Structures are given as C-alpha cells and as structure tokens.
Amino acid sequence: MWRRWPLTGRDEELRYITGVLEAREGPAGVVVAGPPGVGKTRLAREALAAAERRGAAVRWAAASNAARTLPLGAFTALLGETGGDPAELVRRATDVLAGAGPGGAVVGVDDAHLLDDLSAFVVQQLVQRRAARGVLTLRAGEPAPDVVTALWKDGHLTRLELRPLPSTRTARLLEAVLGGPVDSRDAARLWTVTQGNALYLRHLVDGEVDAGRLREVDGVWRWRSGPALPPGLTDLIRARMGRLTAAQRDVLDALAFGEPLGVPLLARLTDPAAVEDAEARGLVEIRADGRRQQARLAHPLYGEVEQASCGRLRARRWRGRLARALAGTGARRADDTLRRAVLMLDSDLPHDADVLAAAAGTALEMLDFALAARLAAAAVRAGGGPAVRLVLGYALTWSGNGTEAEEELAALEALAGDDAERVRATLPRAGNLFWTLARPDDAQAVLAEAEAAVRDPAARDALTAMRSVFDAFLARPGRSAAAARAVMASGSSPEAVTLAGWGLAAACCGLGRLDGLGEAMARIEALAVSYSTGQVRIGGFDAWVRALRLAGRLHDAEDAARRFHEAARAVPGAGYLFAGGAYAEVMRDRGQVRSAVRLLREAVAGIEGADPGGWAFCLPLRLAPALAMTGDAPEARRALERARAVEHPSLVFMAPDVLLAEAWVAAAEGAVSEAAASARRAAVLAASQGQPALEVSALHTAARFGDAGVAGRLAELASEVDGPLAHAAAAHAGGLRDGDAAALEDASARLERLGAVLAAADAAAHAAACHARDGRRGPAAAAAARAHSLAEACQGARTPALAATALPPPLTPREREIVALAGAGLTNRQIAERLVLSVRTVEGHLYRASAKLGVTGRADLPALLRREP
C-alpha cells in the first residue's frame, strides 16, 4: 500500500539550507553529505521546491555511473544533445542552468560524486561566478571529482553532514506517516533495527504494515514481531554489504546469530583475517565493553539479511557452535547464560536442563514472561525438576495462561515434601487463582488449606504475607496492614518480607497512613532479587505511587513513578506497560492529561490478548477519567464500558474508582449534578471499606463539580489521613460552602504548590464565580485569568469549573448543565430522564438560558460551548 512519507525530523536542516540559499553573502549553496538512505535526495529536493516557491528558477540533475561515461551526461535531460565541441557545450550548459527567475537560479545535483569531469566543471563555474546557487548531494566516504571537493573546501559551498535520524525524530516521523501514536518501545525497536536510516525505515514500515505485523491496536500502533524484510529492502542491504567471501560470510553469520561476541572468541570461530577484512569494509564494528573488545555488526539489518538467507541446517549448526563457545568462556554474566540457552533451543545440541532452567529464571526476573515460559518448558522436557517447574508456573501465570499454570502448580503442590516446598508452590498457585483466573474464593481456600497444614514459622509468615495482600485487594485494609507489619517485624525470609511490603503498600493506599511505607518500599527494592518477586515489585511500587498520589505528595509520586517507569523500560518484558499506568495517574493529577492519555492508551493496547491479573480492568478504568478531562466524552465512555465489561472480582478495593470514573465521564458529557452524585457514592463506598484516603479523593472530586455539601466530612478527614491533600481539599470545599472567594484563592494556591495544577485551576474558577456573584468584576476577572493560566499548563484540559467560566456569569449551575447536555445533542426528554426532571422544567431552563446567552436556538449551543475560556 502506498503511503506518503513527509519530511519530518529535518526541519532544522531544511531551514539551514534555505537560509544559505537566501543569503546575499557567504557560500553560494550547500553540499549535503551522508551515508546512503539518510534522506539527502529528499532534503535537497525539498530545498529546491522551497526556492521555486520563492520565485527561483530551479534545475535538477542526477548523476550516475552510466551517465558518467558521457560528456555532460548528468545534464542530458536538460540539454538534449550533448555532442560537439566541449567549449560550446559548457557555454550552452551554463546558459541553460543559469537562466534565472525573479528569485535567481538554483541547481540541484544528486550524487555529485558521480559527475563526469565536464559536468563537474560546469557546476564549478556556475557556483564560483555565482551565476546560480547549488545544492549538491554526496555519498559520504565516496571519492568525488576534485573540482567538486574544492567547492566546499574553498568555501564556495558549505558542507552539511546529514546523519541518520535520532530516535526522537524517528518516532515523530513514524507517527506522521501512520497517522497516530506509536508504542514507545516499538518505535525504539524500529529505530534500533534501522538505526534512523529513513530509506530503510520506509521499506521496513511499509512492508510490516502491509503484512499486518505493524498495526493499530486501541488507537496505538504496535509492532508485534521481529522484521520479515521485504525484497526491496533486502536488495538494498545486500548492495550495501557488497560481495562477500565465504570466510567473510562466516564472520557475519556468527554475529548475526550471536552478537555481541568477544573479538578473541569470534576469531576462534572464524578466520581472524576475515574479521579484520569485515571491519575494514565497515561491516563489523569493534567496541570496548569494560575490559572486553566486543564485535558487533555495523548495522542490525545486516544480521536480519544473513539470518533470512541462512538455511535451516546451517542456522542450527551456527547456534550450536555459538552455544558451545559461550559455555567455554565460563558464562560469567547472567546474560551470557541466557544467550547460550536461547541459542541452544533452536540448535543441533542436546538440551541442558540446568542451563535452560537458569536462563528461565533470568528471563522471569527481566519480566520477559513469554521467553521464560518457553525456556522453562524446554527445561522440564529435558528432565528439569521441581525448581524449574515452579519457574514455569510463575511464567505461565504472569503471561496470562492461568489454566495451564493451575495444572502445573497444583501438581507441584501435591508433590511437596515439606512445609517450605509446599509454600513455594502454594504462593504462586494462590496468586494465579486470585489474579489471573479471577477466582478469589478458590485462592483463599487454597491459602487456608496450606495455613492449616504448615507448621514451620518462616513458611507460615510467607502465607500470612500473601493473606495480607489478598486482604488489601478485597478492601480489608486494616487487617491487611496489621498482618503485613507483623511479618515485616519478624525478620522472616526475603520472600515473606517483600510480599508483606506489597500488602502494606496496598493497604496504606486507602488507609491514608504513610508511616513506615517508605521503609517497606526500600526493603522490597533491596530484597526483590529472585524470579518469584517480579510481580511483587510491580504491585508494590504501583501501590506506593498510588498512596503518595492520594496523600497529595505529587512531587514525590512523580519522582517514584518516573524511576519505576524508566527501570521497567530497561527490561524486555511488559512491566513498562504497568509502570506506565501508575505514571499516567500522576500525570493526570498534575494536569498533564494528554500525556496521561497517551501512556494509558499504550498500556491498554499492550496487554491485548493476555491479562496477567486484572490489568485489562484497571488500565481502561484509569484511562476513562483522563479522557474525560480532555473533553473527549465518547472515548471516555467507551473506556469506562470496556473496564466494566471485565470488572475483576479480586480488585474490590477499586470499586470506588469505578464510581469516580463514572463521575468524570458524566461531567464530560455535561451531566454535572449526576457527576457530583457519583463522586459522593464513591466516597460512601470508600468509607464503608475503611479507605479514608480514597474517600478524600472522591469528596474533593464532588467539590470540584460544585458540591459544597462535602465540606464538613472533608474537614473531619483532614485530621485522620496523612499528607497535605485532605487539608487543601477541605479548604477548597469550605470556601465553596461559605461563598468565600479569598478562601478559594488560598485553596487554589495550596493545590498548586502540591502539584495538583488542574484542581488548583478548578478552585480558582470557583473563586471567580464567587467574586462575580457578589458583583466584584475586577477580582472575578483576575481569578478567572488565574484559572485559565493554570489550565493552559494542563494540555487543554476541560473540567466543569473551567467550562463554567467560558459562559457568561448569569447562568445558574442547573442552566449551565442543561445547556451543556443540549449542546451535546440530547433532546429535552433525554435531558429530563438523565437529570430526573420534567420535560417542562428542562424547556424552561433552556428558554431562560438562551435569553441570557443571546442565542436563538439549540443549533447555536455547540459553538458557544466549544469557545475557549
């Protein structure tokens, strides 16, 4: 399929060339030099097109090896017949090429290093005499005619080195071409494979899209496999690599299947002279890695081409040779063992259960669940014992294969010979039942059965720690925190302590008690070193960020979430998607609503087809309010319905979040009184679950929707929960209740200091409304200006309070709500049903509001509502 590739990512270079061509003094043009495929020709053509739009007469010529054999061969298409006296040819060529328009003449020459001598002389004469300006492209590293080289060496032309696109520009180009956001990790992979070469990227992306491997999932473009190179790209890479001897091909094959390789090891596997030749030809790079000299292919696509052209038997033999060679080096690094095991899987070697088991554990620590499951299954087939079967159980659980995991772990639990072995199998089995299979009753039964049978104190501590996590998720935070603190105080096993840390963090989210939580997170970080604690790290830090966020410590939450996300991105598994969900909630609270939506869309798309434990529920649930805050009510409603369709029975503590998401969606749809009522119901539910911190969040949301009746309860909660948010929220609601504009302005300043910029904007908007109601037009305008200034930092966020400032003050809250619903397209009857009013009441409100607004009908309302504050 044809798709347009814009010149994205070269704005600075295009501006530079344009500036040189427009300048009256200085060089008469630019030489654009760089390796093949970086976009030299496209950039030069765009520069000539810009010059033509300014009135210049432009000429374009392309040099080639074939045209090089003819005098003025590059200009044959412009000159027609090029036979005869050379002096006459030069004069005629100069006249044609220098024929100027109002903006002068500009000559572009592609691949100027291939110019014949006479053509090069013509270009030299045009530039030196300034009869025309020039834009020439050169392939870096290729010899060019002396007169062309002299042009830039002597300053007649300036030389611009065009390098491959960096990763950030590549991502922008991809999104421009595909017409939507691209998963950040997949964009990074595409950059890594192509190294920013625009030509390679174009061939690869076009091929992968047409093959369906690069496709849009939930509004995000994702690349689901490694590349299968299209023929055109393969031919380009082969041409760049050139003809290879058998010895050189061995060097490239060894690196294609096993890079990076130490130089001594590569020399033993192949011909040392061929290694030197490959480096001299630019096919292989040698880099220092500590004390090691490591060899890599000079471009990742060389390896893809070599692997694609390698026969099955040759590939199996090479993998076997490499696996044996890595074993001979001692495999001192964990990734050496992992590489050796992966090579062994598809080689001609017999499978070594111990190597495969060790590698499976490493893959699980890296959160690469699919690879861990593959390695562990191979280890089991090779005769691996209970330890690797346990790894397989974890890997199956976390990759969403809950039924297979239950079979494996139940069998392992039945074979346990002592308390320690039983608990090692019970913990992942119970977790699989609880999260992946969404069977919390069965999970608790399995845990209770083990608790009744196990006598060893350390083993019982681990079961108690898991029980604390279950209690937190089932909205029993008090019991959870007590059990978790007891285990952490006991100095039990690292597994028990890390599990208890997760339980404590999850409990403290709702309890609003942060004492000891930082220490618990530090212990998780220090102790979570085995494959069994990967999920604990994710769950613990997600809960930690949530606790900081609900307390109003948004700066600390942002710092923790960013570190969490960056660490997760550094490993190949899906952890970065879950970390992105936590980071997005912090961004949303800080008002970075579009950034939050982007991260959450990426996370939702990333778990398509495999839910390792409730993320398919909680990620779209987090997305819905973020979308609502951008004003995209239809998409927000779809995200909420998606979450509700897979509501997870083990995530009871998030039930108030469902009502809060409903509140924000209703607000985006214009039903503000309904939104406030939903937020109040969320607060009541949170209180019934013993989650006062979440109750604060819900009540403050109601206040942001204009509900002043929550002020008393917020004042009570301010003395019960840790962190500054409750006090700021109580001040906001109190000012709203009392109609105290000064108190609202103070609350806005408090919220801004916390980093809650969007909530601060709402408080300022409420202050503006108070001033206006009391006839203080100057202070009202100042408060509204502050609200809008804060909102500008929130990426176009839309909230009911901010929207109200866009409409003239005479509207009452009910009139404003009905106007919003009517502007969204609801009929009077639909508005009446939604707000539980009579149709006549709705008609009366609309009539009065229309008179106040000076509009004559419903058709004028959408434009009015879209007006920026």
PDB file of C-alpha atoms in Angstrom, residues 12-149:
ATOM      1  CA  GLU A  12      16.436  22.337  11.162  1.00  0.00           C
ATOM      2  CA  GLU A  13      18.445  21.122   8.182  1.00  0.00           C
ATOM      3  CA  LEU A  14      15.891  22.475   5.692  1.00  0.00           C
ATOM      4  CA  ARG A  15      15.909  25.857   7.434  1.00  0.00           C
ATOM      5  CA  TYR A  16      19.704  25.885   7.285  1.00  0.00           C
ATOM      6  CA  ILE A  17      19.818  25.185   3.534  1.00  0.00           C
ATOM      7  CA  THR A  18      17.083  27.726   2.864  1.00  0.00           C
ATOM      8  CA  GLY A  19      18.991  30.341   4.860  1.00  0.00           C
ATOM      9  CA  VAL A  20      22.174  29.743   2.850  1.00  0.00           C
ATOM     10  CA  LEU A  21      20.301  29.977  -0.471  1.00  0.00           C
ATOM     11  CA  GLU A  22      18.585  33.225   0.556  1.00  0.00           C
ATOM     12  CA  ALA A  23      21.675  34.929   1.994  1.00  0.00           C
ATOM     13  CA  ARG A  24      23.309  37.605  -0.156  1.00  0.00           C
ATOM     14  CA  GLU A  25      26.757  36.985   1.295  1.00  0.00           C
ATOM     15  CA  GLY A  26      28.648  33.827   2.132  1.00  0.00           C
ATOM     16  CA  PRO A  27      28.611  30.440   0.399  1.00  0.00           C
ATOM     17  CA  ALA A  28      26.615  30.057  -2.814  1.00  0.00           C
ATOM     18  CA  GLY A  29      24.981  26.825  -1.752  1.00  0.00           C
ATOM     19  CA  VAL A  30      25.248  23.620   0.243  1.00  0.00           C
ATOM     20  CA  VAL A  31      26.785  20.194  -0.175  1.00  0.00           C
ATOM     21  CA  VAL A  32      24.618  17.657   1.658  1.00  0.00           C
ATOM     22  CA  ALA A  33      26.795  14.657   2.544  1.00  0.00           C
ATOM     23  CA  GLY A  34      25.901  11.450   4.318  1.00  0.00           C
ATOM     24  CA  PRO A  35      25.604   7.673   4.080  1.00  0.00           C
ATOM     25  CA  PRO A  36      23.054   6.042   1.753  1.00  0.00           C
ATOM     26  CA  GLY A  37      19.437   6.203   2.814  1.00  0.00           C
ATOM     27  CA  VAL A  38      19.555   9.091   5.290  1.00  0.00           C
ATOM     28  CA  GLY A  39      17.416  11.327   3.063  1.00  0.00           C
ATOM     29  CA  LYS A  40      19.946  13.508   1.213  1.00  0.00           C
ATOM     30  CA  THR A  41      17.986  13.491  -2.049  1.00  0.00           C
ATOM     31  CA  ARG A  42      14.657  14.175  -0.363  1.00  0.00           C
ATOM     32  CA  LEU A  43      16.108  17.074   1.617  1.00  0.00           C
ATOM     33  CA  ALA A  44      17.745  18.591  -1.461  1.00  0.00           C
ATOM     34  CA  ARG A  45      14.516  18.327  -3.465  1.00  0.00           C
ATOM     35  CA  GLU A  46      12.528  19.962  -0.667  1.00  0.00           C
ATOM     36  CA  ALA A  47      15.069  22.802  -0.551  1.00  0.00           C
ATOM     37  CA  LEU A  48      14.719  23.323  -4.321  1.00  0.00           C
ATOM     38  CA  ALA A  49      10.925  23.245  -4.068  1.00  0.00           C
ATOM     39  CA  ALA A  50      11.063  25.931  -1.371  1.00  0.00           C
ATOM     40  CA  ALA A  51      13.336  28.029  -3.610  1.00  0.00           C
ATOM     41  CA  GLU A  52      10.936  27.632  -6.530  1.00  0.00           C
ATOM     42  CA  ARG A  53       8.062  28.854  -4.362  1.00  0.00           C
ATOM     43  CA  ARG A  54      10.124  31.965  -3.674  1.00  0.00           C
ATOM     44  CA  GLY A  55      10.440  32.616  -7.425  1.00  0.00           C
ATOM     45  CA  ALA A  56      13.778  30.953  -8.241  1.00  0.00           C
ATOM     46  CA  ALA A  57      14.321  29.063 -11.491  1.00  0.00           C
ATOM     47  CA  VAL A  58      15.343  25.578 -10.359  1.00  0.00           C
ATOM     48  CA  ARG A  59      17.103  22.791 -12.283  1.00  0.00           C
ATOM     49  CA  TRP A  60      17.565  19.236 -11.075  1.00  0.00           C
ATOM     50  CA  ALA A  61      20.066  16.682 -12.341  1.00  0.00           C
ATOM     51  CA  ALA A  62      21.005  13.225 -11.118  1.00  0.00           C
ATOM     52  CA  ALA A  63      24.484  11.842 -11.703  1.00  0.00           C
ATOM     53  CA  SER A  64      25.050   8.127 -12.160  1.00  0.00           C
ATOM     54  CA  ASN A  65      27.720   5.633 -13.126  1.00  0.00           C
ATOM     55  CA  ALA A  66      26.062   5.183 -16.521  1.00  0.00           C
ATOM     56  CA  ALA A  67      25.885   8.924 -17.279  1.00  0.00           C
ATOM     57  CA  ARG A  68      29.465   9.374 -16.082  1.00  0.00           C
ATOM     58  CA  THR A  69      30.779   7.928 -19.355  1.00  0.00           C
ATOM     59  CA  LEU A  70      29.245  10.799 -21.360  1.00  0.00           C
ATOM     60  CA  PRO A  71      30.353  14.453 -21.505  1.00  0.00           C
ATOM     61  CA  LEU A  72      27.790  16.440 -19.504  1.00  0.00           C
ATOM     62  CA  GLY A  73      25.968  13.147 -19.005  1.00  0.00           C
ATOM     63  CA  ALA A  74      24.291  14.313 -15.772  1.00  0.00           C
ATOM     64  CA  PHE A  75      22.627  17.189 -17.680  1.00  0.00           C
ATOM     65  CA  THR A  76      21.483  15.271 -20.767  1.00  0.00           C
ATOM     66  CA  ALA A  77      17.819  15.527 -19.772  1.00  0.00           C
ATOM     67  CA  LEU A  78      18.137  19.317 -19.502  1.00  0.00           C
ATOM     68  CA  LEU A  79      20.321  19.954 -22.555  1.00  0.00           C
ATOM     69  CA  GLY A  80      19.181  17.336 -25.047  1.00  0.00           C
ATOM     70  CA  GLU A  81      22.058  16.649 -27.475  1.00  0.00           C
ATOM     71  CA  THR A  82      25.436  16.795 -25.700  1.00  0.00           C
ATOM     72  CA  GLY A  83      27.763  16.040 -28.607  1.00  0.00           C
ATOM     73  CA  GLY A  84      30.160  18.508 -30.278  1.00  0.00           C
ATOM     74  CA  ASP A  85      32.783  20.969 -29.129  1.00  0.00           C
ATOM     75  CA  PRO A  86      33.325  20.818 -25.296  1.00  0.00           C
ATOM     76  CA  ALA A  87      33.714  24.589 -25.024  1.00  0.00           C
ATOM     77  CA  GLU A  88      30.413  25.136 -26.809  1.00  0.00           C
ATOM     78  CA  LEU A  89      28.761  22.514 -24.624  1.00  0.00           C
ATOM     79  CA  VAL A  90      29.960  24.250 -21.466  1.00  0.00           C
ATOM     80  CA  ARG A  91      28.699  27.620 -22.710  1.00  0.00           C
ATOM     81  CA  ARG A  92      25.301  26.201 -23.623  1.00  0.00           C
ATOM     82  CA  ALA A  93      25.001  24.296 -20.344  1.00  0.00           C
ATOM     83  CA  THR A  94      25.906  27.400 -18.372  1.00  0.00           C
ATOM     84  CA  ASP A  95      23.304  29.468 -20.197  1.00  0.00           C
ATOM     85  CA  VAL A  96      20.573  26.882 -19.625  1.00  0.00           C
ATOM     86  CA  LEU A  97      21.374  26.237 -15.975  1.00  0.00           C
ATOM     87  CA  ALA A  98      21.848  29.912 -15.090  1.00  0.00           C
ATOM     88  CA  GLY A  99      18.568  31.004 -16.643  1.00  0.00           C
ATOM     89  CA  ALA A 100      17.133  32.871 -13.708  1.00  0.00           C
ATOM     90  CA  GLY A 101      13.683  33.727 -12.429  1.00  0.00           C
ATOM     91  CA  PRO A 102      12.835  36.634 -10.079  1.00  0.00           C
ATOM     92  CA  GLY A 103      14.499  34.712  -7.257  1.00  0.00           C
ATOM     93  CA  GLY A 104      17.634  33.787  -9.190  1.00  0.00           C
ATOM     94  CA  ALA A 105      18.691  30.291 -10.276  1.00  0.00           C
ATOM     95  CA  VAL A 106      19.239  27.212  -8.123  1.00  0.00           C
ATOM     96  CA  VAL A 107      20.788  23.994  -9.470  1.00  0.00           C
ATOM     97  CA  GLY A 108      20.444  20.713  -7.626  1.00  0.00           C
ATOM     98  CA  VAL A 109      22.730  17.782  -8.384  1.00  0.00           C
ATOM     99  CA  ASP A 110      22.083  14.385  -6.833  1.00  0.00           C
ATOM    100  CA  ASP A 111      25.064  12.056  -6.226  1.00  0.00           C
ATOM    101  CA  ALA A 112      27.554  14.707  -7.305  1.00  0.00           C
ATOM    102  CA  HIS A 113      30.422  12.318  -6.541  1.00  0.00           C
ATOM    103  CA  LEU A 114      29.397  10.502  -9.765  1.00  0.00           C
ATOM    104  CA  LEU A 115      29.655  13.586 -12.021  1.00  0.00           C
ATOM    105  CA  ASP A 116      31.752  13.343 -15.175  1.00  0.00           C
ATOM    106  CA  ASP A 117      34.574  15.870 -15.406  1.00  0.00           C
ATOM    107  CA  LEU A 118      32.788  18.224 -17.780  1.00  0.00           C
ATOM    108  CA  SER A 119      29.617  18.295 -15.685  1.00  0.00           C
ATOM    109  CA  ALA A 120      31.690  18.921 -12.547  1.00  0.00           C
ATOM    110  CA  PHE A 121      33.439  21.814 -14.335  1.00  0.00           C
ATOM    111  CA  VAL A 122      30.077  23.369 -15.284  1.00  0.00           C
ATOM    112  CA  VAL A 123      28.891  23.184 -11.672  1.00  0.00           C
ATOM    113  CA  GLN A 124      32.159  24.756 -10.523  1.00  0.00           C
ATOM    114  CA  GLN A 125      31.778  27.641 -12.968  1.00  0.00           C
ATOM    115  CA  LEU A 126      28.165  28.314 -12.010  1.00  0.00           C
ATOM    116  CA  VAL A 127      28.939  28.409  -8.305  1.00  0.00           C
ATOM    117  CA  GLN A 128      32.212  30.320  -8.431  1.00  0.00           C
ATOM    118  CA  ARG A 129      30.711  33.003 -10.673  1.00  0.00           C
ATOM    119  CA  ARG A 130      27.522  32.942  -8.545  1.00  0.00           C
ATOM    120  CA  ALA A 131      25.559  32.558 -11.766  1.00  0.00           C
ATOM    121  CA  ALA A 132      23.464  30.035  -9.841  1.00  0.00           C
ATOM    122  CA  ARG A 133      23.267  28.686  -6.363  1.00  0.00           C
ATOM    123  CA  GLY A 134      23.777  24.994  -5.826  1.00  0.00           C
ATOM    124  CA  VAL A 135      22.505  22.147  -3.674  1.00  0.00           C
ATOM    125  CA  LEU A 136      24.624  19.046  -4.177  1.00  0.00           C
ATOM    126  CA  THR A 137      24.353  15.638  -2.521  1.00  0.00           C
ATOM    127  CA  LEU A 138      27.385  13.445  -1.879  1.00  0.00           C
ATOM    128  CA  ARG A 139      27.658   9.927  -0.529  1.00  0.00           C
ATOM    129  CA  ALA A 140      29.986  10.075   2.471  1.00  0.00           C
ATOM    130  CA  GLY A 141      33.179   8.095   2.012  1.00  0.00           C
ATOM    131  CA  GLU A 142      32.994   8.064  -1.805  1.00  0.00           C
ATOM    132  CA  PRO A 143      35.668   9.899  -3.865  1.00  0.00           C
ATOM    133  CA  ALA A 144      34.319  12.953  -5.731  1.00  0.00           C
ATOM    134  CA  PRO A 145      35.805  14.953  -8.623  1.00  0.00           C
ATOM    135  CA  ASP A 146      38.471  17.347  -7.415  1.00  0.00           C
ATOM    136  CA  VAL A 147      36.571  20.418  -8.575  1.00  0.00           C
ATOM    137  CA  VAL A 148      33.508  19.378  -6.574  1.00  0.00           C
ATOM    138  CA  THR A 149      35.606  18.746  -3.463  1.00  0.00           C
TER     139      THR A 149
END
